[in-house]
Structure formats: C-alpha cells, structure tokens
Amino acid sequence: MTEETIHANVADQTIHQHDAEQDHQTRNEWISTYAYFLAAARGFTPAAVLDDWLNAERAYMEKGLAKGESD
C-alpha cells in the first residue's frame, strides 16, 4: 500500500466520521426542538419529559428523516 493510498483511506474515513457526527447532531437538534414544542403544547408539565423526547424520536423516524436508522 502506498503512502498516497493510505492518506486517501484516512481522509475518506475522517470525512465519513464527520458526516456521521453531523447527522447525529442534526438528529438530536431536530428531536430536541420537536420535544420542546410537545412540552409547550402540554404546558411544560415536568412529569412527561421522557415521553416528549420519545414521541419526538418516533416522529423523526416516521417522517423518514433518519438515514440508515431503524426503529
């Protein structure tokens, strides 16, 4: 394996890892915002915070926003 090939492989892996991290951040931001609006709609009752997050995750998946993720 040449030095150029190794460099290209490392660069490809770094780009892929960065894309995955960015996708994860975008996913969490979307879910967080959606959960906030669910909480606002029910008056921010603290007892249902986890339900808001889980419902937001479900909505994310149902809207087909997930790339390569499963339920």
CSV table of C-alpha atoms in Angstrom, one decimal, residues 47-71:
chain,number,residue,atom,x,y,z
A,47,ALA,CA,-43.8,14.5,34.6
A,48,ALA,CA,-43.9,13.8,30.8
A,49,VAL,CA,-40.4,15.0,29.7
A,50,LEU,CA,-39.2,11.5,28.7
A,51,ASP,CA,-42.5,10.9,26.8
A,52,ASP,CA,-41.9,14.2,24.9
A,53,TRP,CA,-38.4,13.0,23.9
A,54,LEU,CA,-39.6,9.5,22.9
A,55,ASN,CA,-42.5,10.9,20.9
A,56,ALA,CA,-40.2,13.3,19.2
A,57,GLU,CA,-37.8,10.4,18.3
A,58,ARG,CA,-40.8,8.4,17.0
A,59,ALA,CA,-41.9,11.4,14.9
A,60,TYR,CA,-38.4,11.7,13.5
A,61,MET,CA,-38.4,8.1,12.4
A,62,GLU,CA,-42.0,8.2,11.0
A,63,LYS,CA,-41.2,11.3,8.9
A,64,GLY,CA,-38.4,9.3,7.3
A,65,LEU,CA,-35.7,11.8,8.4
A,66,ALA,CA,-33.4,9.0,9.7
A,67,LYS,CA,-30.7,7.9,7.3
A,68,GLY,CA,-30.0,4.2,7.8
A,69,GLU,CA,-31.6,4.1,11.2
A,70,SER,CA,-34.2,1.7,12.3
A,71,ASP,CA,-37.0,1.8,14.9
